[in-house]
PDB file of C-alpha atoms in Angstrom:
ATOM      1  CA  GLN A 400     -77.471 -61.163  92.960  1.00 50.00           C
ATOM      2  CA  GLN A 401     -74.290 -61.187  90.957  1.00 59.00           C
ATOM      3  CA  GLN A 402     -71.648 -60.109  93.451  1.00 90.00           C
ATOM      4  CA  VAL A 403     -67.917 -60.140  93.710  1.00 96.00           C
ATOM      5  CA  LYS A 404     -66.611 -59.780  97.251  1.00 97.00           C
ATOM      6  CA  GLN A 405     -63.141 -58.327  97.672  1.00 98.00           C
ATOM      7  CA  SER A 406     -60.886 -58.230 100.719  1.00 96.00           C
ATOM      8  CA  PRO A 407     -59.192 -56.523 102.410  1.00 97.00           C
ATOM      9  CA  GLN A 408     -60.555 -53.013 101.924  1.00 97.00           C
ATOM     10  CA  SER A 409     -57.145 -51.557 102.685  1.00 97.00           C
ATOM     11  CA  LEU A 410     -53.655 -52.964 102.874  1.00 97.00           C
ATOM     12  CA  ILE A 411     -50.325 -51.592 104.024  1.00 98.00           C
ATOM     13  CA  VAL A 412     -47.189 -53.403 102.891  1.00 98.00           C
ATOM     14  CA  GLN A 413     -43.519 -52.630 103.273  1.00 98.00           C
ATOM     15  CA  LYS A 414     -41.434 -52.065 100.176  1.00 97.00           C
ATOM     16  CA  GLY A 415     -40.241 -55.397  98.832  1.00 97.00           C
ATOM     17  CA  GLY A 416     -43.050 -57.323 100.487  1.00 97.00           C
ATOM     18  CA  ILE A 417     -45.874 -59.347  98.942  1.00 98.00           C
ATOM     19  CA  SER A 418     -49.330 -57.780  98.578  1.00 98.00           C
ATOM     20  CA  ILE A 419     -52.221 -60.232  98.472  1.00 98.00           C
ATOM     21  CA  ILE A 420     -55.794 -59.305  97.570  1.00 98.00           C
ATOM     22  CA  ASN A 421     -58.610 -61.826  97.525  1.00 98.00           C
ATOM     23  CA  CYS A 422     -61.921 -62.046  95.701  1.00 98.00           C
ATOM     24  CA  ALA A 423     -64.839 -64.458  95.818  1.00 98.00           C
ATOM     25  CA  TYR A 424     -67.780 -64.818  93.481  1.00 96.00           C
ATOM     26  CA  GLU A 425     -71.013 -66.784  93.338  1.00 94.00           C
ATOM     27  CA  ASN A 426     -72.205 -66.649  89.758  1.00 91.00           C
ATOM     28  CA  THR A 427     -70.921 -69.760  87.960  1.00 90.00           C
ATOM     29  CA  ALA A 428     -71.600 -68.069  84.625  1.00 88.00           C
ATOM     30  CA  PHE A 429     -68.565 -65.831  85.197  1.00 91.00           C
ATOM     31  CA  ASP A 430     -65.713 -66.960  82.996  1.00 89.00           C
ATOM     32  CA  TYR A 431     -63.383 -63.988  82.723  1.00 91.00           C
ATOM     33  CA  PHE A 432     -61.628 -62.462  85.728  1.00 94.00           C
ATOM     34  CA  PRO A 433     -59.549 -59.296  85.278  1.00 94.00           C
ATOM     35  CA  TRP A 434     -57.757 -57.129  87.801  1.00 96.00           C
ATOM     36  CA  TYR A 435     -57.596 -53.368  87.441  1.00 97.00           C
ATOM     37  CA  GLN A 436     -55.344 -50.752  89.032  1.00 97.00           C
ATOM     38  CA  GLN A 437     -56.644 -47.246  89.542  1.00 97.00           C
ATOM     39  CA  PHE A 438     -54.736 -44.136  90.549  1.00 96.00           C
ATOM     40  CA  PRO A 439     -56.550 -41.037  91.841  1.00 93.00           C
ATOM     41  CA  GLY A 440     -58.101 -39.042  89.011  1.00 90.00           C
ATOM     42  CA  LYS A 441     -57.524 -41.800  86.460  1.00 93.00           C
ATOM     43  CA  GLY A 442     -59.611 -44.545  84.915  1.00 95.00           C
ATOM     44  CA  PRO A 443     -58.942 -48.181  85.878  1.00 96.00           C
ATOM     45  CA  ALA A 444     -56.051 -49.762  83.997  1.00 95.00           C
ATOM     46  CA  LEU A 445     -56.111 -53.451  83.114  1.00 93.00           C
ATOM     47  CA  LEU A 446     -53.330 -55.276  84.955  1.00 95.00           C
ATOM     48  CA  ILE A 447     -53.811 -58.959  84.320  1.00 94.00           C
ATOM     49  CA  ALA A 448     -56.713 -61.324  83.619  1.00 93.00           C
ATOM     50  CA  ILE A 449     -57.430 -65.034  83.823  1.00 92.00           C
ATOM     51  CA  ARG A 450     -59.981 -67.513  82.542  1.00 90.00           C
ATOM     52  CA  PRO A 451     -61.166 -70.602  84.474  1.00 88.00           C
ATOM     53  CA  ASP A 452     -59.224 -73.090  82.361  1.00 88.00           C
ATOM     54  CA  VAL A 453     -55.979 -72.208  84.167  1.00 91.00           C
ATOM     55  CA  SER A 454     -55.204 -72.024  87.881  1.00 94.00           C
ATOM     56  CA  GLU A 455     -52.454 -69.429  87.756  1.00 96.00           C
ATOM     57  CA  LYS A 456     -51.194 -66.679  85.492  1.00 96.00           C
ATOM     58  CA  LYS A 457     -48.094 -64.590  85.993  1.00 96.00           C
ATOM     59  CA  GLU A 458     -47.067 -61.345  84.329  1.00 95.00           C
ATOM     60  CA  GLY A 459     -43.968 -59.741  85.754  1.00 96.00           C
ATOM     61  CA  ARG A 460     -44.498 -59.081  89.465  1.00 97.00           C
ATOM     62  CA  PHE A 461     -48.252 -59.752  89.223  1.00 97.00           C
ATOM     63  CA  THR A 462     -49.771 -63.229  89.636  1.00 97.00           C
ATOM     64  CA  ILE A 463     -53.400 -64.332  89.624  1.00 96.00           C
ATOM     65  CA  SER A 464     -54.283 -67.531  91.436  1.00 96.00           C
ATOM     66  CA  PHE A 465     -57.654 -69.043  90.557  1.00 96.00           C
ATOM     67  CA  ASN A 466     -59.609 -71.722  92.443  1.00 95.00           C
ATOM     68  CA  LYS A 467     -62.637 -72.698  90.390  1.00 93.00           C
ATOM     69  CA  SER A 468     -64.122 -75.125  92.923  1.00 94.00           C
ATOM     70  CA  ALA A 469     -63.956 -72.534  95.715  1.00 95.00           C
ATOM     71  CA  LYS A 470     -65.006 -69.740  93.377  1.00 95.00           C
ATOM     72  CA  GLN A 471     -62.136 -67.592  94.562  1.00 97.00           C
ATOM     73  CA  PHE A 472     -59.269 -65.770  92.918  1.00 97.00           C
ATOM     74  CA  SER A 473     -56.481 -63.614  94.201  1.00 98.00           C
ATOM     75  CA  LEU A 474     -53.859 -61.131  93.089  1.00 98.00           C
ATOM     76  CA  HIS A 475     -50.308 -61.369  94.370  1.00 98.00           C
ATOM     77  CA  ILE A 476     -47.935 -58.444  93.877  1.00 98.00           C
ATOM     78  CA  MET A 477     -44.383 -59.568  94.458  1.00 98.00           C
ATOM     79  CA  ASP A 478     -41.605 -57.158  95.501  1.00 98.00           C
ATOM     80  CA  SER A 479     -44.182 -54.416  96.117  1.00 98.00           C
ATOM     81  CA  GLN A 480     -42.991 -50.889  95.340  1.00 97.00           C
ATOM     82  CA  PRO A 481     -44.234 -47.448  96.479  1.00 97.00           C
ATOM     83  CA  GLY A 482     -45.348 -46.852  92.887  1.00 97.00           C
ATOM     84  CA  ASP A 483     -47.791 -49.749  93.304  1.00 98.00           C
ATOM     85  CA  SER A 484     -49.750 -47.675  95.825  1.00 98.00           C
ATOM     86  CA  ALA A 485     -53.185 -47.456  94.236  1.00 98.00           C
ATOM     87  CA  THR A 486     -56.670 -48.940  94.450  1.00 98.00           C
ATOM     88  CA  TYR A 487     -57.039 -52.420  93.010  1.00 98.00           C
ATOM     89  CA  PHE A 488     -60.285 -53.887  91.740  1.00 98.00           C
ATOM     90  CA  CYS A 489     -61.088 -57.456  90.886  1.00 97.00           C
ATOM     91  CA  ALA A 490     -63.891 -58.048  88.429  1.00 96.00           C
ATOM     92  CA  ALA A 491     -65.764 -60.829  86.696  1.00 94.00           C
ATOM     93  CA  SER A 492     -67.669 -61.103  83.467  1.00 91.00           C
ATOM     94  CA  PRO A 493     -69.869 -63.784  81.945  1.00 87.00           C
ATOM     95  CA  ASN A 494     -69.346 -65.046  78.438  1.00 72.00           C
ATOM     96  CA  ALA A 495     -72.579 -63.401  77.395  1.00 60.00           C
ATOM     97  CA  GLY A 496     -71.140 -59.904  77.196  1.00 65.00           C
ATOM     98  CA  ASN A 497     -68.640 -57.363  78.344  1.00 79.00           C
ATOM     99  CA  MET A 498     -70.444 -56.478  81.563  1.00 89.00           C
ATOM    100  CA  LEU A 499     -67.963 -56.449  84.386  1.00 93.00           C
ATOM    101  CA  THR A 500     -69.081 -56.924  87.975  1.00 95.00           C
ATOM    102  CA  PHE A 501     -66.503 -55.288  90.213  1.00 97.00           C
ATOM    103  CA  GLY A 502     -65.364 -56.003  93.728  1.00 97.00           C
ATOM    104  CA  GLY A 503     -65.405 -53.158  96.219  1.00 96.00           C
ATOM    105  CA  GLY A 504     -61.738 -52.303  95.776  1.00 97.00           C
ATOM    106  CA  THR A 505     -58.600 -52.518  97.906  1.00 98.00           C
ATOM    107  CA  ARG A 506     -56.580 -49.438  98.709  1.00 98.00           C
ATOM    108  CA  LEU A 507     -52.934 -50.518  98.763  1.00 98.00           C
ATOM    109  CA  MET A 508     -50.217 -48.447 100.359  1.00 98.00           C
ATOM    110  CA  VAL A 509     -46.612 -49.574  99.987  1.00 98.00           C
ATOM    111  CA  LYS A 510     -44.352 -47.934 102.556  1.00 97.00           C
ATOM    112  CA  PRO A 511     -40.772 -47.128 101.540  1.00 93.00           C
TER     113      PRO A 511
ATOM    114  CA  LYS B 541     -52.753 -46.472  69.251  1.00 67.00           C
ATOM    115  CA  ALA B 542     -54.588 -43.717  71.042  1.00 80.00           C
ATOM    116  CA  GLY B 543     -56.490 -44.798  74.123  1.00 93.00           C
ATOM    117  CA  VAL B 544     -60.135 -44.338  75.007  1.00 96.00           C
ATOM    118  CA  THR B 545     -61.070 -40.683  75.100  1.00 97.00           C
ATOM    119  CA  GLN B 546     -63.970 -39.150  76.979  1.00 98.00           C
ATOM    120  CA  THR B 547     -65.398 -35.673  76.776  1.00 97.00           C
ATOM    121  CA  PRO B 548     -65.938 -33.546  78.675  1.00 97.00           C
ATOM    122  CA  ARG B 549     -63.650 -34.438  81.559  1.00 97.00           C
ATOM    123  CA  TYR B 550     -65.560 -32.363  84.092  1.00 97.00           C
ATOM    124  CA  LEU B 551     -69.148 -31.206  84.164  1.00 96.00           C
ATOM    125  CA  ILE B 552     -71.318 -29.355  86.645  1.00 98.00           C
ATOM    126  CA  LYS B 553     -75.077 -29.516  86.209  1.00 98.00           C
ATOM    127  CA  THR B 554     -78.138 -28.554  88.197  1.00 98.00           C
ATOM    128  CA  ARG B 555     -80.840 -30.931  89.415  1.00 98.00           C
ATOM    129  CA  GLY B 556     -83.478 -31.527  86.763  1.00 97.00           C
ATOM    130  CA  GLN B 557     -81.182 -30.825  83.834  1.00 98.00           C
ATOM    131  CA  GLN B 558     -79.988 -33.419  81.380  1.00 98.00           C
ATOM    132  CA  VAL B 559     -76.453 -34.244  80.293  1.00 98.00           C
ATOM    133  CA  THR B 560     -74.738 -36.027  77.404  1.00 98.00           C
ATOM    134  CA  LEU B 561     -71.326 -37.630  77.749  1.00 98.00           C
ATOM    135  CA  SER B 562     -69.205 -38.792  74.861  1.00 98.00           C
ATOM    136  CA  CYS B 563     -66.765 -41.662  74.417  1.00 98.00           C
ATOM    137  CA  SER B 564     -64.417 -42.468  71.545  1.00 97.00           C
ATOM    138  CA  PRO B 565     -63.125 -46.053  71.736  1.00 96.00           C
ATOM    139  CA  ILE B 566     -59.721 -47.323  70.732  1.00 95.00           C
ATOM    140  CA  SER B 567     -59.475 -47.509  66.944  1.00 93.00           C
ATOM    141  CA  GLY B 568     -60.868 -50.821  65.725  1.00 91.00           C
ATOM    142  CA  HIS B 569     -62.802 -51.549  68.897  1.00 92.00           C
ATOM    143  CA  ARG B 570     -66.489 -52.193  68.342  1.00 91.00           C
ATOM    144  CA  SER B 571     -67.732 -52.713  71.893  1.00 91.00           C
ATOM    145  CA  VAL B 572     -68.269 -49.793  74.249  1.00 95.00           C
ATOM    146  CA  SER B 573     -69.409 -50.179  77.843  1.00 95.00           C
ATOM    147  CA  TRP B 574     -70.329 -47.521  80.372  1.00 97.00           C
ATOM    148  CA  TYR B 575     -69.806 -47.662  84.133  1.00 98.00           C
ATOM    149  CA  GLN B 576     -70.664 -45.387  87.035  1.00 98.00           C
ATOM    150  CA  GLN B 577     -68.181 -45.030  89.887  1.00 97.00           C
ATOM    151  CA  THR B 578     -69.199 -43.575  93.242  1.00 96.00           C
ATOM    152  CA  PRO B 579     -67.621 -43.844  96.710  1.00 92.00           C
ATOM    153  CA  GLY B 580     -70.731 -45.528  98.070  1.00 89.00           C
ATOM    154  CA  GLN B 581     -71.665 -47.975  95.327  1.00 92.00           C
ATOM    155  CA  GLY B 582     -68.278 -48.530  93.712  1.00 93.00           C
ATOM    156  CA  LEU B 583     -68.053 -49.397  90.036  1.00 97.00           C
ATOM    157  CA  GLN B 584     -71.374 -50.359  88.488  1.00 97.00           C
ATOM    158  CA  PHE B 585     -72.159 -51.451  84.938  1.00 96.00           C
ATOM    159  CA  LEU B 586     -74.598 -49.231  83.061  1.00 97.00           C
ATOM    160  CA  PHE B 587     -74.822 -50.678  79.554  1.00 94.00           C
ATOM    161  CA  GLU B 588     -72.844 -52.095  76.642  1.00 93.00           C
ATOM    162  CA  TYR B 589     -73.092 -51.360  72.963  1.00 93.00           C
ATOM    163  CA  PHE B 590     -71.746 -53.521  70.174  1.00 91.00           C
ATOM    164  CA  SER B 591     -72.117 -52.641  66.507  1.00 89.00           C
ATOM    165  CA  GLU B 592     -74.655 -49.913  67.320  1.00 92.00           C
ATOM    166  CA  THR B 593     -76.894 -52.277  69.326  1.00 93.00           C
ATOM    167  CA  GLN B 594     -77.351 -52.333  73.070  1.00 92.00           C
ATOM    168  CA  ARG B 595     -76.201 -55.800  74.059  1.00 88.00           C
ATOM    169  CA  ASN B 596     -76.499 -55.616  77.827  1.00 88.00           C
ATOM    170  CA  LYS B 597     -78.010 -53.272  80.386  1.00 92.00           C
ATOM    171  CA  GLY B 598     -77.344 -52.859  84.078  1.00 93.00           C
ATOM    172  CA  ASN B 599     -79.785 -52.088  86.845  1.00 94.00           C
ATOM    173  CA  PHE B 600     -80.220 -48.357  86.363  1.00 96.00           C
ATOM    174  CA  PRO B 601     -83.422 -46.330  85.845  1.00 96.00           C
ATOM    175  CA  GLY B 602     -84.620 -45.364  82.394  1.00 95.00           C
ATOM    176  CA  ARG B 603     -83.223 -41.851  82.882  1.00 97.00           C
ATOM    177  CA  PHE B 604     -79.910 -43.362  81.843  1.00 98.00           C
ATOM    178  CA  SER B 605     -79.680 -44.098  78.141  1.00 97.00           C
ATOM    179  CA  GLY B 606     -77.043 -44.473  75.505  1.00 97.00           C
ATOM    180  CA  ARG B 607     -76.346 -45.019  71.883  1.00 97.00           C
ATOM    181  CA  GLN B 608     -73.522 -46.006  69.578  1.00 97.00           C
ATOM    182  CA  PHE B 609     -72.752 -44.614  66.172  1.00 96.00           C
ATOM    183  CA  SER B 610     -71.499 -46.400  63.059  1.00 95.00           C
ATOM    184  CA  ASN B 611     -67.916 -45.296  63.823  1.00 93.00           C
ATOM    185  CA  SER B 612     -68.239 -47.002  67.269  1.00 94.00           C
ATOM    186  CA  ARG B 613     -68.251 -43.709  69.156  1.00 97.00           C
ATOM    187  CA  SER B 614     -70.792 -43.742  71.943  1.00 98.00           C
ATOM    188  CA  GLU B 615     -72.802 -41.283  73.962  1.00 98.00           C
ATOM    189  CA  MET B 616     -74.683 -41.670  77.182  1.00 98.00           C
ATOM    190  CA  ASN B 617     -77.457 -39.398  78.335  1.00 98.00           C
ATOM    191  CA  VAL B 618     -78.862 -38.808  81.785  1.00 98.00           C
ATOM    192  CA  SER B 619     -82.147 -36.942  81.970  1.00 95.00           C
ATOM    193  CA  THR B 620     -83.737 -35.226  84.947  1.00 97.00           C
ATOM    194  CA  LEU B 621     -80.513 -35.227  86.927  1.00 98.00           C
ATOM    195  CA  GLU B 622     -80.583 -36.028  90.631  1.00 97.00           C
ATOM    196  CA  LEU B 623     -77.983 -35.232  93.275  1.00 97.00           C
ATOM    197  CA  GLY B 624     -77.206 -38.953  93.491  1.00 96.00           C
ATOM    198  CA  ASP B 625     -76.108 -38.984  89.856  1.00 97.00           C
ATOM    199  CA  SER B 626     -72.912 -37.195  90.851  1.00 98.00           C
ATOM    200  CA  ALA B 627     -70.218 -39.671  89.934  1.00 97.00           C
ATOM    201  CA  LEU B 628     -67.301 -40.530  87.705  1.00 98.00           C
ATOM    202  CA  TYR B 629     -68.680 -41.979  84.476  1.00 98.00           C
ATOM    203  CA  LEU B 630     -66.275 -44.345  82.796  1.00 98.00           C
ATOM    204  CA  CYS B 631     -66.289 -45.686  79.290  1.00 97.00           C
ATOM    205  CA  ALA B 632     -64.486 -48.886  78.314  1.00 96.00           C
ATOM    206  CA  SER B 633     -63.832 -50.307  74.879  1.00 94.00           C
ATOM    207  CA  SER B 634     -62.945 -53.781  73.711  1.00 90.00           C
ATOM    208  CA  SER B 635     -62.071 -55.273  70.369  1.00 83.00           C
ATOM    209  CA  GLN B 636     -63.694 -58.645  70.271  1.00 70.00           C
ATOM    210  CA  GLY B 637     -66.959 -60.180  71.292  1.00 66.00           C
ATOM    211  CA  PRO B 638     -68.033 -61.160  74.780  1.00 63.00           C
ATOM    212  CA  GLY B 639     -65.457 -61.683  77.500  1.00 65.00           C
ATOM    213  CA  SER B 640     -62.718 -59.677  75.855  1.00 77.00           C
ATOM    214  CA  GLU B 641     -60.290 -57.261  77.513  1.00 86.00           C
ATOM    215  CA  GLN B 642     -61.774 -53.891  78.308  1.00 90.00           C
ATOM    216  CA  TYR B 643     -59.761 -50.689  78.355  1.00 93.00           C
ATOM    217  CA  PHE B 644     -61.054 -47.708  80.286  1.00 96.00           C
ATOM    218  CA  GLY B 645     -60.942 -44.031  79.506  1.00 97.00           C
ATOM    219  CA  PRO B 646     -60.142 -41.351  82.104  1.00 96.00           C
ATOM    220  CA  GLY B 647     -63.803 -40.747  82.864  1.00 97.00           C
ATOM    221  CA  THR B 648     -66.100 -37.754  83.055  1.00 98.00           C
ATOM    222  CA  ARG B 649     -66.570 -36.291  86.526  1.00 97.00           C
ATOM    223  CA  LEU B 650     -70.197 -35.165  86.793  1.00 98.00           C
ATOM    224  CA  THR B 651     -71.275 -33.004  89.698  1.00 98.00           C
ATOM    225  CA  VAL B 652     -74.975 -32.318  90.184  1.00 98.00           C
ATOM    226  CA  THR B 653     -75.851 -29.365  92.407  1.00 97.00           C
TER     227      THR B 653
END
């Protein structure tokens, strides 16, 4: 079964701290790995994405680390802010189409 | 550019009825995908349309169907509604071929009573 396992389910971080969310996959056909942020009552918003040809990608306070051999990838949010409090989803998609398989989500709370 | 729009935003239906949801992708985007989001099952892929053709389909019963029009707008239909179909239905559009960035709309909240 094509699965993406995400951990932790919930995370509490102090303002200014680093939030780290991890994902693991099994399907080697996956070659596109985006992260989405979702606020209550809204659709998921694309944050940052990576492909397997690079091991790290950084955009502002958000960094994806990718380990192809371990089939794992993670999202780091530096200098976490209360406005970052949301649910984060990792996802993966094969090259054959735009069919995202999502992780279970991580509810992040950043305390002021 | 305007984002992905979905109509209606909220819908209440009764078991056994059918429902049609609509999605207008970002201008210029030719791929439209549909997802179901529930607290229990999370985000699950329903199907993808590209240039009016269904390119991929998820593991959902035949009661779930969709189509795409020549202007890339898409509709999904659920027939013989069940209580378990209550969910947030999300549409995502992308500009290129496979493996391109997908942008989600706000979703349609369907409640089946």
